[in-house]
XYZ file of C-alpha atoms in Angstrom:
426
model
C 2.537 14.855 -16.562
C 5.188 17.294 -15.392
C 7.612 16.216 -12.696
C 8.304 18.393 -9.667
C 11.888 17.822 -8.564
C 12.200 20.721 -6.123
C 14.076 19.771 -2.943
C 12.162 19.038 0.231
C 13.428 20.361 3.547
C 12.882 17.667 6.148
C 13.207 17.190 9.849
C 15.073 14.136 11.162
C 12.988 10.959 11.238
C 11.272 10.057 14.516
C 13.734 8.156 16.661
C 11.244 5.886 18.425
C 8.032 4.030 17.744
C 6.123 6.385 20.028
C 7.417 9.448 18.183
C 6.651 7.907 14.802
C 3.077 7.077 15.788
C 2.539 10.529 17.257
C 3.812 12.101 14.037
C 1.528 9.829 11.987
C -1.476 10.820 14.101
C -0.717 14.518 13.676
C -0.323 14.142 9.924
C -3.473 12.019 9.660
C -5.463 14.735 11.402
C -4.055 17.302 9.003
C -4.669 15.147 5.933
C -8.260 14.434 6.930
C -9.285 18.086 6.999
C -9.763 18.535 3.258
C -9.572 14.920 2.094
C -13.222 14.787 1.010
C -12.891 17.904 -1.132
C -9.564 16.816 -2.642
C -11.047 13.474 -3.601
C -14.112 15.079 -5.148
C -12.175 17.681 -7.125
C -9.369 15.367 -8.218
C -6.676 17.611 -6.751
C -3.071 16.442 -6.946
C -1.714 14.971 -3.739
C 1.851 16.148 -4.302
C 1.483 18.874 -1.615
C 0.328 16.271 0.890
C 3.197 13.949 -0.029
C 5.585 16.823 0.553
C 4.116 17.398 3.990
C 4.866 13.775 4.853
C 8.419 14.226 3.559
C 8.890 17.453 5.507
C 7.818 15.721 8.702
C 10.716 13.267 8.421
C 8.285 10.348 8.535
C 9.575 8.903 5.257
C 12.871 8.263 7.037
C 11.439 5.666 9.415
C 12.091 3.021 6.732
C 15.871 3.517 6.892
C 17.821 0.871 8.866
C 19.999 1.968 11.776
C 23.191 0.984 9.941
C 22.361 3.575 7.284
C 21.622 6.362 9.749
C 17.918 5.728 10.207
C 15.963 4.924 13.372
C 15.740 1.195 12.587
C 12.111 0.915 13.658
C 10.198 -2.359 13.673
C 8.051 -3.594 10.813
C 4.973 -3.433 13.043
C 5.609 0.252 13.723
C 5.844 0.991 10.009
C 2.625 -0.918 9.318
C 0.860 0.995 12.079
C 2.135 4.312 10.726
C 0.642 3.526 7.329
C -2.662 2.470 8.897
C -2.894 5.791 10.741
C -2.035 7.781 7.621
C -4.717 5.860 5.729
C -7.214 6.969 8.334
C -6.439 10.551 7.282
C -6.234 10.041 3.498
C -6.080 6.554 2.050
C -4.745 7.719 -1.307
C -1.746 9.364 0.365
C -1.130 6.153 2.306
C -1.273 4.007 -0.820
C 1.066 6.369 -2.638
C 3.579 5.718 0.139
C 3.175 1.924 0.276
C 5.831 1.336 -2.379
C 8.198 3.552 -0.388
C 7.894 1.210 2.600
C 8.166 -1.987 0.556
C 11.069 -0.994 -1.686
C 13.048 0.344 1.273
C 12.608 -3.001 3.009
C 13.465 -4.942 -0.138
C 16.904 -3.335 -0.423
C 17.712 -3.707 3.279
C 19.372 -7.052 2.585
C 21.975 -5.391 0.369
C 23.891 -4.009 3.328
C 26.501 -1.575 1.991
C 26.126 -2.759 -1.592
C 24.848 -0.302 -4.180
C 22.383 1.222 -4.497
C 21.314 0.910 -0.845
C 23.592 3.609 0.665
C 22.657 6.115 -2.031
C 18.914 5.411 -1.839
C 18.807 5.479 1.956
C 20.754 8.742 2.090
C 18.265 10.303 -0.305
C 15.349 9.059 1.806
C 16.811 10.737 4.892
C 16.954 13.917 2.812
C 13.248 13.628 1.978
C 13.164 11.320 -1.055
C 10.087 9.186 -1.753
C 10.368 5.806 -3.454
C 7.831 4.770 -6.082
C 6.859 1.640 -7.951
C 6.666 0.553 -11.590
C 6.214 -3.192 -11.564
C 2.915 -4.378 -13.044
C 2.205 -4.482 -16.767
C -0.843 -4.841 -18.951
C -1.202 -7.275 -21.828
C 0.758 -10.113 -20.212
C -0.483 -13.652 -19.683
C -0.119 -13.444 -15.894
C 0.626 -10.784 -13.297
C 4.105 -12.281 -12.851
C 5.143 -11.779 -16.484
C 7.366 -8.900 -17.547
C 8.080 -7.559 -21.009
C 10.153 -4.640 -19.699
C 13.841 -5.287 -20.380
C 17.123 -3.966 -19.106
C 20.177 -4.532 -21.319
C 23.815 -4.121 -20.364
C 25.782 -1.876 -22.708
C 29.453 -2.042 -23.619
C 30.300 1.000 -21.480
C 28.920 -0.669 -18.339
C 25.653 1.235 -18.222
C 22.241 -0.310 -18.871
C 19.384 0.490 -21.232
C 15.823 0.195 -19.885
C 12.742 -0.196 -22.099
C 9.116 -1.002 -21.348
C 5.710 0.245 -20.266
C 4.323 -0.114 -16.763
C 0.829 0.379 -15.383
C -0.646 0.537 -11.862
C 2.481 2.521 -11.028
C 1.293 3.542 -7.573
C 3.750 5.812 -5.845
C 5.293 7.172 -9.019
C 3.462 10.412 -8.256
C 5.797 12.499 -6.115
C 8.602 9.934 -6.216
C 12.291 10.792 -6.324
C 13.225 7.244 -7.309
C 11.035 4.698 -9.103
C 11.863 1.010 -8.685
C 11.224 -0.755 -11.996
C 10.867 -4.547 -12.309
C 12.507 -5.869 -15.489
C 13.932 -8.969 -17.120
C 17.601 -9.020 -18.068
C 18.116 -9.185 -21.816
C 21.134 -11.090 -23.087
C 22.412 -12.949 -26.118
C 20.257 -15.974 -25.273
C 17.137 -13.986 -26.024
C 15.675 -14.276 -22.543
C 13.942 -10.942 -22.998
C 11.512 -12.593 -25.375
C 10.261 -14.987 -22.707
C 7.954 -14.038 -19.797
C 9.477 -13.839 -16.347
C 7.219 -16.656 -15.208
C 9.273 -19.042 -17.363
C 12.115 -20.940 -15.702
C 15.552 -19.566 -16.513
C 14.637 -15.898 -16.854
C 16.839 -13.496 -14.929
C 15.206 -10.501 -13.287
C 16.372 -7.130 -12.011
C 15.168 -4.112 -10.096
C 16.194 -0.865 -11.732
C 16.092 2.556 -10.060
C 15.274 5.543 -12.265
C 14.348 9.134 -11.614
C 11.119 10.460 -13.119
C 12.945 13.437 -14.684
C 15.441 11.272 -16.603
C 15.514 11.288 -20.392
C 13.234 8.584 -21.728
C 11.011 8.394 -18.622
C 7.417 9.562 -19.154
C 4.757 9.568 -16.463
C 1.207 9.418 -17.809
C -0.551 9.035 -14.494
C -3.781 10.742 -15.560
C -4.831 7.474 -17.199
C -5.927 6.129 -13.818
C -9.755 6.267 -13.877
C -10.969 3.866 -11.180
C -13.970 4.885 -9.068
C -11.873 4.718 -5.893
C -8.408 5.678 -4.693
C -8.517 8.334 -7.392
C -5.750 10.397 -5.876
C -3.177 7.633 -6.281
C -2.856 8.452 -9.997
C -1.809 4.832 -10.528
C -1.375 5.221 -14.272
C 1.326 4.537 -16.801
C 5.114 4.880 -16.788
C 6.797 4.630 -20.181
C 10.504 3.838 -20.418
C 12.222 4.369 -23.761
C 15.992 3.839 -23.994
C 16.542 5.053 -20.438
C 20.256 4.989 -19.618
C 20.875 3.646 -16.118
C 24.147 3.557 -14.191
C 25.365 0.116 -13.196
C 25.092 0.848 -9.477
C 21.349 1.442 -9.849
C 20.613 -2.017 -11.245
C 20.093 -4.896 -8.820
C 20.491 -8.167 -10.668
C 18.385 -10.747 -8.874
C 19.250 -13.862 -10.857
C 16.759 -16.511 -11.895
C 13.418 -16.353 -10.112
C 13.165 -19.282 -7.662
C 10.431 -21.899 -7.759
C 7.696 -20.648 -5.367
C 7.352 -24.145 -3.929
C 10.872 -24.298 -2.495
C 12.085 -20.687 -2.561
C 14.096 -19.485 0.450
C 11.900 -18.169 3.278
C 11.153 -14.472 3.138
C 9.069 -11.953 5.080
C 8.871 -9.348 2.348
C 5.581 -10.681 0.977
C 3.961 -10.758 4.414
C 5.198 -7.233 5.107
C 3.846 -5.985 1.796
C 0.465 -7.573 2.483
C 0.374 -6.154 6.013
C 0.835 -2.687 4.562
C -1.984 -3.300 2.082
C -4.231 -4.527 4.888
C -3.306 -1.442 6.902
C -4.714 0.771 4.171
C -8.040 -1.082 4.079
C -8.316 -1.113 7.862
C -7.385 2.569 8.090
C -10.174 3.372 5.634
C -12.613 1.325 7.714
C -11.807 3.334 10.830
C -12.158 6.633 8.965
C -15.523 5.512 7.569
C -16.791 4.431 10.976
C -15.681 7.643 12.681
C -16.997 9.902 9.920
C -20.280 7.973 9.877
C -20.630 8.303 13.637
C -19.940 12.037 13.453
C -22.583 12.437 10.746
C -25.185 10.537 12.786
C -24.372 12.558 15.922
C -24.566 15.930 14.213
C -26.848 15.642 11.185
C -29.061 12.560 11.163
C -32.603 12.602 12.516
C -34.161 9.735 14.445
C -36.658 7.609 12.545
C -40.290 8.509 13.254
C -41.034 5.281 15.085
C -38.090 5.969 17.377
C -39.523 9.429 18.037
C -42.854 7.869 18.983
C -40.904 5.745 21.482
C -39.382 8.848 23.028
C -36.027 8.961 21.213
C -34.980 12.499 20.333
C -31.542 11.940 18.790
C -30.451 9.576 16.014
C -27.384 8.503 17.989
C -29.658 7.336 20.802
C -31.863 5.138 18.647
C -31.278 1.568 19.932
C -31.001 -0.048 16.503
C -28.463 2.561 15.400
C -26.428 2.074 18.563
C -26.437 -1.698 18.133
C -25.353 -1.575 14.497
C -22.520 0.805 15.294
C -21.484 -1.675 17.961
C -21.428 -4.510 15.432
C -19.334 -2.497 12.998
C -16.991 -1.436 15.796
C -16.451 -5.061 16.823
C -15.497 -5.935 13.249
C -13.039 -3.046 13.161
C -11.462 -4.094 16.461
C -11.038 -7.617 15.087
C -9.307 -6.340 11.963
C -6.959 -4.086 13.923
C -6.061 -6.906 16.307
C -5.411 -9.360 13.467
C -3.178 -6.850 11.720
C -1.237 -6.110 14.918
C -0.756 -9.835 15.557
C 0.436 -10.531 12.017
C 2.840 -7.591 12.174
C 4.234 -8.894 15.461
C 4.993 -12.247 13.801
C 6.899 -10.374 11.089
C 8.904 -8.621 13.815
C 9.671 -11.982 15.408
C 10.878 -13.371 12.095
C 13.121 -10.399 11.442
C 14.657 -10.910 14.885
C 15.588 -14.550 14.176
C 19.288 -15.123 13.445
C 18.205 -17.220 10.476
C 14.625 -16.973 9.297
C 12.861 -20.334 9.476
C 10.320 -21.523 6.944
C 7.786 -22.051 9.710
C 8.046 -18.457 10.925
C 7.844 -17.090 7.392
C 4.794 -19.240 6.695
C 3.150 -18.224 9.975
C 3.662 -14.542 9.161
C 2.191 -14.977 5.682
C -0.834 -16.849 7.009
C -1.545 -14.480 9.894
C -1.345 -11.459 7.619
C -3.366 -13.278 4.950
C -6.178 -13.720 7.456
C -6.175 -9.997 8.249
C -6.075 -9.047 4.570
C -8.831 -11.469 3.570
C -11.170 -10.439 6.363
C -10.495 -6.770 5.626
C -11.844 -7.382 2.138
C -15.108 -8.355 3.814
C -15.337 -6.351 7.037
C -13.748 -3.088 5.887
C -16.045 -2.997 2.879
C -19.015 -3.821 5.127
C -18.109 -1.031 7.545
C -17.661 1.570 4.814
C -20.994 0.640 3.246
C -22.817 -0.094 6.492
C -22.660 3.465 7.764
C -25.229 4.487 5.137
C -27.818 2.254 6.788
C -27.447 4.567 9.768
C -26.882 8.030 8.298
C -30.001 7.878 6.178
C -30.391 9.324 2.702
C -28.701 12.600 3.657
C -25.465 10.682 4.094
C -25.340 10.054 0.344
C -25.075 13.780 -0.438
C -22.109 14.251 -2.777
C -21.154 17.404 -0.880
C -20.442 15.242 2.165
C -18.611 12.589 0.094
C -18.926 9.846 2.677
C -19.154 7.381 -0.179
C -15.458 7.904 -0.937
C -14.610 5.539 1.904
C -16.597 2.695 0.351
C -15.253 3.442 -3.132
C -11.706 3.620 -1.820
C -11.770 0.415 0.216
C -13.681 -1.486 -2.447
C -11.076 -0.482 -5.037
C -8.000 -1.087 -2.935
C -9.241 -4.338 -1.412
C -9.234 -5.855 -4.908
C -5.442 -5.552 -5.094
C -5.226 -9.335 -4.667
C -8.028 -11.887 -4.213
C -9.071 -13.029 -0.764
C -10.237 -16.355 -2.193
C -6.659 -17.628 -2.534
C -5.764 -16.517 0.963
C -8.573 -18.668 2.320
C -7.297 -21.602 0.255
C -3.820 -21.286 1.766
C -5.260 -20.925 5.265
C -7.440 -23.989 4.754
C -4.607 -26.087 3.358
C -2.433 -25.192 6.323
C -5.143 -26.044 8.840
C -5.968 -29.352 7.162
C -2.525 -30.596 6.209
C 0.040 -28.178 7.593
C 0.884 -27.054 4.052
C 2.982 -23.917 3.906
C 1.841 -21.268 1.415
C 4.008 -20.782 -1.681
C 6.441 -17.903 -1.596
C 5.186 -15.637 -4.372
C 7.192 -12.482 -3.772
C 4.738 -9.711 -2.956
C 1.544 -11.615 -3.680
C 1.098 -13.472 -0.404
């Protein structure tokens, strides 16, 4: 896949939450116009990503100390939810941008934070290359980064599910640090393995994006395929050495996992709202009332009592999801405002967001599929492409299993057990 590295002319990022949300709404409306046709035809979403960059909305992730607006986590989550309402694939392509920008916020003025943040304010998008295939667990890494005698590093490996690599200026790569002790031969889930995050550009020598390999039935536009890294030379200031991975049972408290999960939930919940609104529009404008309703005097499908009731049930589920997400995001904000993050606050944020994410896997999928009970057979017409909402939310909701979220919630209710800190999993 060719890489477009043309510069993007941007406006300054929105300076307030209200401005950011208004910008997200405007972009969502624009993205929604041709989203059904783009999804059906498999069109590249690079033009849409560039529109987001041009709007300055990518810059809302930059902290105030680096020249950004310093907006709250809840505002960023809500922005992504609104963008997902317009085009969920565009929103998912940007999720890594939000997460990686937050992950490096703790670096302060240390490299590469100033450089990365400056590029974001100039329109840069951050991408992800973390997961791998063929490993024993999702936590294992075979990708290695090796320090060279001249102070640079050499990066080698193959990544899959590289969501956000499409359109990215910088790709954050998860790797294990190779050294004389042979740690590169052991999976990162093994105690004693040192890890690193490495920033590379997609147009560097040795970096190959093969994103067309992504063939899932939903979220097709994310092009979440393969990134191959062969002897990629990386400057020292673009490698963040993270040390030995801590034991999840007693790792320091962190909000990054809860924030990541809130963003994932935002995508599912944004899809649910788009499905409900598109389904309602179809019923209002195209569906016919069932013959028994006609015999009872009903002349419009949107006036049929059973249709009205079912839309009410689906709407209630959507309201519940949106409220849960807003509450979980507010707990994240509260934790970020603490002088020193407590374990209890971090656990509460993880659990509140876990509840929203787990229920979204049920309710958002139900909403996206439930509209077809009400549109009738005509709603399944491929020209309308209403089914993309169900395919998209069903695909994305499988990012991590709800069953474990319920286990953690149950353990906390029964015994007050805090969930393990598993990076970006919980």
